[in-house]
Amino acid sequence: MTLGILLVGGMGTRLMPLTRDTPKPMLPIAGLPVTEHQLMAAKRAGVTTIVLATSYLSEIFTPYFGDGSRWGINIAYAVEETPLGTGGAIKNAAAALNLPAGSDEPIVIFNGDVLSSHNLAKQIQEHIAHKADVTLHLTHVADARAYGCVPVDENGRVTAFLEKMENPITNTINAGSYVFHPSVIDTITANTVVSVERDVFPALVAAGKKIYGYVEDSYWLDIGTPAALLAGSQHLVGADFKVAATSQIAPTAQLSEGTSVGQGCTIEGGVVIRGSIICADVHIGAGSEVVNSFIASGTRVAANTKIIGNYYSNELISPLNL
Ligand code: GTP
């Protein structure tokens, strides 16, 4: 039995307006919500029960995921009336795991906006072997300025948590997947806004707790910006395209460069779509061209419209700054 908590309650402000009606973890990547990709990865690593820590637009998750039986994993839900931050969310969700006092059961925690193919089962094994308090997945990025840096010593122990900075001292960053000993959750105050990155981890390091890094540089992407969301979907789909079974694509339409099309769409003749995410129930009129763009659910695109590098819905069209 391995237990998990998936943090899906953030406001996703960097993805507004895409996140106005859809929480960031429910946005589609290669035709499936980000959360669904993460649940499948958790299951592959042996996670049997997972709590979705929800807050913003919490009502969207339950109708889609239910009790998790469709994915062969038990899903429970925790709701924060007002967002408690990543640490407060973990504390709130852990109550739903009903762990007996004194348990050593590792708890796996995932940021809900990360696509990662790292070996989670190995991360859990190392955590157990080290008898660690926390084991974080760390990865390397070319430019670490947008991330918190996490230096480790020669034994793999984390020495500090550093805020985003102009001249990062290392390009080793927190990749957003943690294994916790349950006692770490006891250190978080209930019903209080707490950040796991800014409050909990630095306090644990200062207290000399055993915080280890599990460093692996396999595919990893934080999908928190429009450009990254599109890139993640393109990467997963590949050079070609992916279309949901209930969509109708005219024979003369051309789809390519990792385009994905959700359920119930109609794509008319002569339409060209490259590198784009087309959500559900979208109609694209004949002769239109859509490139590196995100078309929200229910959008009707008139014939002969050009949408290049934008996100687009019935009411909104805004530049992506790609
Ligand atoms: P931005 O506002 O664009 O930064 O996005 P965000 O709100 O998702 O914040 P961030 O990227 O820092 O969050 C990392 C992960 O933690 C995401 O999966 C969020 O859904 C989740 N998260 C952030 N804050 C909270 C919170 O207060 N409660 C819960 N349950 N999850 C949170």
XYZ file of C-alpha atoms and ligand atoms in Angstrom:
354
model
C 0.000 0.000 0.000
C 1.434 3.365 -0.993
C -0.454 6.556 -0.338
C -0.429 9.801 -2.286
C -1.601 13.413 -2.199
C -2.011 15.382 -5.411
C -1.985 19.185 -5.026
C -4.560 20.540 -7.455
C -6.060 23.536 -5.623
C -4.002 26.494 -6.931
C -5.539 29.390 -8.877
C -3.259 28.942 -11.903
C -2.940 32.705 -12.361
C -0.169 32.438 -14.953
C -2.579 30.519 -17.192
C -5.492 32.953 -16.930
C -7.896 33.122 -18.732
C -7.525 29.413 -19.582
C -7.969 28.692 -15.867
C -11.029 30.894 -15.425
C -13.447 27.936 -15.716
C -11.031 24.994 -15.707
C -8.478 24.402 -12.940
C -4.923 24.118 -14.312
C -4.640 20.368 -13.535
C -7.802 19.712 -15.610
C -6.444 21.402 -18.748
C -5.859 18.822 -21.483
C -2.405 17.590 -22.468
C -2.505 15.235 -25.459
C -6.286 15.025 -24.981
C -6.302 14.082 -21.267
C -6.260 16.253 -18.125
C -2.815 16.787 -16.596
C -4.138 15.084 -13.428
C -5.032 11.947 -15.388
C -1.458 11.606 -16.684
C -0.224 12.001 -13.106
C -2.664 9.416 -11.693
C -1.463 6.886 -14.238
C 2.193 7.585 -13.361
C 1.381 7.258 -9.631
C -0.369 3.954 -10.224
C 2.581 2.613 -12.240
C 4.820 3.395 -9.246
C 2.570 1.408 -6.910
C 0.418 4.178 -5.395
C -2.912 2.592 -4.409
C -4.793 5.486 -2.777
C -4.523 9.168 -3.594
C -6.216 12.246 -2.140
C -6.864 15.148 -4.481
C -6.181 18.315 -2.459
C -8.637 20.705 -4.096
C -9.704 24.299 -3.503
C -10.067 26.554 -6.570
C -12.895 25.124 -8.758
C -12.906 22.015 -6.560
C -16.287 20.879 -7.953
C -14.743 20.112 -11.374
C -12.664 17.115 -10.224
C -15.166 14.699 -8.654
C -17.497 14.212 -11.654
C -14.493 13.317 -13.829
C -12.459 11.099 -11.495
C -15.173 9.691 -9.165
C -13.772 7.006 -6.848
C -10.905 6.277 -9.267
C -12.062 2.739 -10.120
C -11.806 3.489 -13.865
C -8.052 3.910 -13.339
C -7.684 1.112 -10.770
C -6.710 3.521 -7.967
C -8.704 4.720 -4.918
C -9.367 8.459 -5.099
C -10.538 10.571 -2.160
C -11.046 14.350 -2.056
C -10.102 17.079 0.394
C -11.444 20.599 -0.070
C -9.978 23.817 1.339
C -12.637 26.518 1.626
C -9.882 29.054 1.006
C -6.545 27.897 -0.429
C -4.126 26.931 2.373
C -0.962 26.965 0.263
C 0.958 23.815 -0.638
C 1.865 22.940 2.993
C -1.589 23.683 4.410
C -3.113 21.621 1.594
C -0.921 18.618 2.463
C -1.949 18.876 6.125
C -5.638 19.109 5.197
C -5.502 16.213 2.697
C -3.475 13.934 4.988
C -6.456 13.734 7.370
C -8.340 11.869 4.612
C -5.609 9.178 4.543
C -6.610 8.015 8.066
C -3.071 6.933 8.931
C -2.696 5.274 12.329
C -0.525 7.201 14.841
C 3.153 6.263 14.608
C 2.824 4.944 11.037
C 5.969 4.752 8.852
C 3.968 4.542 5.623
C 5.606 6.774 2.990
C 3.295 9.440 1.551
C 3.968 10.579 -1.992
C 3.075 14.178 -2.790
C 2.763 15.625 -6.273
C 2.480 19.164 -7.548
C -0.494 18.972 -9.882
C 1.133 20.854 -12.739
C 4.116 18.679 -13.557
C 4.659 16.101 -16.279
C 7.486 13.793 -15.257
C 8.685 10.401 -16.431
C 11.145 9.956 -13.557
C 11.304 6.629 -11.750
C 8.969 7.337 -8.838
C 9.200 3.765 -7.535
C 12.999 4.249 -7.223
C 12.496 7.599 -5.455
C 10.268 5.810 -2.898
C 12.786 2.962 -2.488
C 15.654 5.410 -1.843
C 13.498 7.272 0.683
C 12.902 4.034 2.596
C 16.568 2.944 2.348
C 17.749 6.322 3.734
C 15.078 6.324 6.464
C 14.570 9.874 5.253
C 12.112 12.461 6.511
C 11.594 13.804 2.980
C 12.972 12.719 -0.401
C 12.472 15.230 -3.205
C 12.771 14.626 -6.892
C 15.371 17.075 -8.160
C 16.128 17.781 -11.784
C 18.465 20.047 -13.734
C 17.297 22.880 -15.962
C 19.344 25.032 -18.314
C 18.025 28.257 -16.786
C 17.138 27.965 -13.094
C 16.124 31.608 -12.580
C 12.388 30.785 -12.575
C 12.746 28.008 -9.975
C 13.718 27.412 -6.365
C 17.226 25.900 -6.272
C 18.030 22.910 -4.066
C 21.752 22.230 -3.513
C 22.735 18.781 -2.180
C 25.954 17.535 -0.512
C 28.087 14.572 -1.653
C 25.720 12.139 0.117
C 22.649 13.501 -1.624
C 21.405 15.414 1.438
C 19.710 18.719 0.785
C 21.686 21.632 2.276
C 19.336 24.542 1.523
C 16.175 25.745 -0.226
C 16.893 28.901 -2.142
C 14.275 31.272 -3.537
C 14.219 32.238 -7.225
C 17.214 34.462 -7.961
C 18.919 36.273 -10.852
C 22.186 34.301 -10.523
C 21.262 30.818 -9.257
C 24.138 29.029 -7.496
C 23.062 25.678 -8.936
C 20.776 24.496 -11.726
C 19.417 21.674 -9.546
C 15.763 22.464 -8.891
C 12.804 21.139 -6.936
C 10.835 19.056 -9.472
C 7.616 18.989 -7.404
C 7.348 15.342 -6.317
C 8.096 14.475 -2.686
C 8.055 11.409 -0.470
C 7.238 12.280 3.154
C 7.578 10.344 6.376
C 4.183 10.897 8.086
C 5.889 12.655 11.040
C 6.676 15.600 8.720
C 2.959 16.276 8.400
C 2.746 16.627 12.198
C 5.063 19.666 11.933
C 2.498 21.601 9.818
C -0.100 23.686 11.673
C -3.658 22.805 10.652
C -5.962 25.322 8.929
C -3.144 27.790 8.354
C -1.683 29.060 5.092
C 1.713 27.346 4.802
C 4.059 26.899 1.838
C 5.892 23.603 1.713
C 8.691 25.146 -0.382
C 9.141 28.383 1.574
C 8.193 27.338 5.129
C 8.230 23.568 5.732
C 11.357 22.495 3.821
C 13.677 25.300 5.030
C 12.531 24.664 8.623
C 13.249 20.941 8.293
C 16.752 21.608 6.913
C 17.414 24.120 9.719
C 16.303 21.492 12.250
C 18.806 18.976 10.818
C 16.135 16.573 9.520
C 17.041 13.989 6.870
C 16.031 15.658 3.616
C 17.387 13.836 0.565
C 17.394 14.657 -3.118
C 16.538 11.996 -5.685
C 18.221 13.402 -8.788
C 16.939 12.202 -12.157
C 17.018 14.075 -15.449
C 14.365 12.212 -17.433
C 11.545 14.085 -19.214
C 10.219 16.817 -16.920
C 8.035 19.844 -17.583
C 6.203 22.352 -15.388
C 3.109 23.178 -17.476
C 2.305 26.371 -15.531
C 2.532 28.828 -18.452
C 0.665 28.825 -21.797
C 3.845 28.156 -23.775
C 4.789 25.224 -21.513
C 1.264 23.771 -21.635
C 1.384 23.723 -25.436
C 4.915 22.313 -25.458
C 3.922 19.501 -23.074
C 1.004 18.487 -25.256
C 3.104 18.628 -28.439
C 5.819 16.482 -26.805
C 3.356 13.801 -25.704
C 1.468 13.643 -29.005
C 4.666 13.635 -31.098
C 5.121 14.846 -34.687
C 1.689 13.726 -35.811
C -1.695 14.437 -34.159
C -4.252 12.869 -31.826
C -8.054 13.058 -32.202
C -10.731 11.870 -29.739
C -13.065 9.186 -31.088
C -16.186 11.367 -31.090
C -14.714 14.201 -33.180
C -15.233 14.646 -36.909
C -12.360 15.795 -39.072
C -12.984 16.609 -42.750
C -10.766 14.565 -45.086
C -9.196 17.755 -46.487
C -8.210 19.125 -43.040
C -4.500 18.889 -42.188
C -3.440 18.307 -38.576
C 0.212 18.068 -37.517
C 3.060 19.057 -35.139
C 1.557 17.420 -32.045
C -1.966 18.813 -32.349
C -4.576 17.224 -30.118
C -8.344 17.438 -30.619
C -10.742 16.667 -27.729
C -14.188 15.012 -27.729
C -17.122 16.222 -29.837
C -15.236 18.614 -32.160
C -15.972 19.349 -35.811
C -13.088 20.438 -38.029
C -14.251 21.486 -41.479
C -12.611 21.149 -44.889
C -9.285 22.809 -45.701
C -8.547 23.647 -42.056
C -4.830 23.579 -41.141
C -3.937 23.001 -37.467
C -0.336 22.806 -36.278
C 1.013 22.378 -32.729
C -2.289 23.259 -31.029
C -4.586 22.095 -28.251
C -8.221 21.980 -29.365
C -10.390 21.268 -26.290
C -13.830 19.577 -26.380
C -16.874 20.606 -28.463
C -14.974 23.066 -30.652
C -16.153 23.891 -34.184
C -13.543 25.187 -36.642
C -14.983 26.606 -39.857
C -13.664 25.757 -43.324
C -10.336 27.196 -44.447
C -9.184 28.355 -41.002
C -5.582 28.107 -39.836
C -4.661 27.461 -36.175
C -0.981 27.394 -35.195
C 0.574 26.971 -31.696
C -2.706 27.941 -30.096
C -5.091 26.807 -27.377
C -8.787 26.726 -28.298
C -10.994 26.463 -25.204
C -13.979 24.075 -24.921
C -17.125 25.107 -26.781
C -15.427 27.685 -29.018
C -16.782 28.287 -32.527
C -14.116 29.546 -34.900
C -15.603 31.182 -38.010
C -14.518 30.062 -41.494
C -11.221 31.441 -42.851
C -9.973 32.641 -39.442
C -6.231 32.764 -38.723
C -5.199 32.073 -35.106
C -1.441 32.083 -34.687
C 0.153 31.781 -31.217
C -2.987 32.733 -29.289
C -5.314 31.258 -26.785
C -8.828 31.628 -27.885
C -12.360 31.250 -26.602
C -15.699 32.755 -27.573
C -15.066 35.858 -25.509
C -11.329 36.096 -25.225
C -8.383 36.297 -27.511
C -5.055 37.228 -26.002
C -1.457 37.069 -27.177
C 0.603 34.193 -25.819
C 3.966 35.940 -25.889
C 5.599 32.779 -27.186
P 0.159 30.140 -10.478
O -0.861 30.969 -9.748
O 0.148 30.392 -11.956
O 1.533 30.212 -9.885
O -0.292 28.599 -10.337
P -0.728 27.765 -9.026
O -1.822 28.465 -8.325
O -1.073 26.391 -9.480
O 0.541 27.750 -8.076
P 1.853 26.840 -8.123
O 2.275 26.598 -9.535
O 2.830 27.419 -7.215
O 1.331 25.503 -7.451
C 1.997 24.265 -7.521
C 0.948 23.166 -7.322
O 0.357 23.269 -6.038
C -0.198 23.254 -8.326
O -0.522 21.953 -8.718
C -1.326 23.907 -7.562
O -2.611 23.440 -7.987
C -1.055 23.446 -6.136
N -1.428 24.473 -5.163
C -0.898 25.729 -5.037
N -1.474 26.379 -4.007
C -2.394 25.519 -3.470
C -3.323 25.614 -2.385
O -3.430 26.631 -1.675
N -4.095 24.514 -2.141
C -4.024 23.381 -2.889
N -4.839 22.362 -2.588
N -3.162 23.257 -3.926
C -2.356 24.311 -4.206
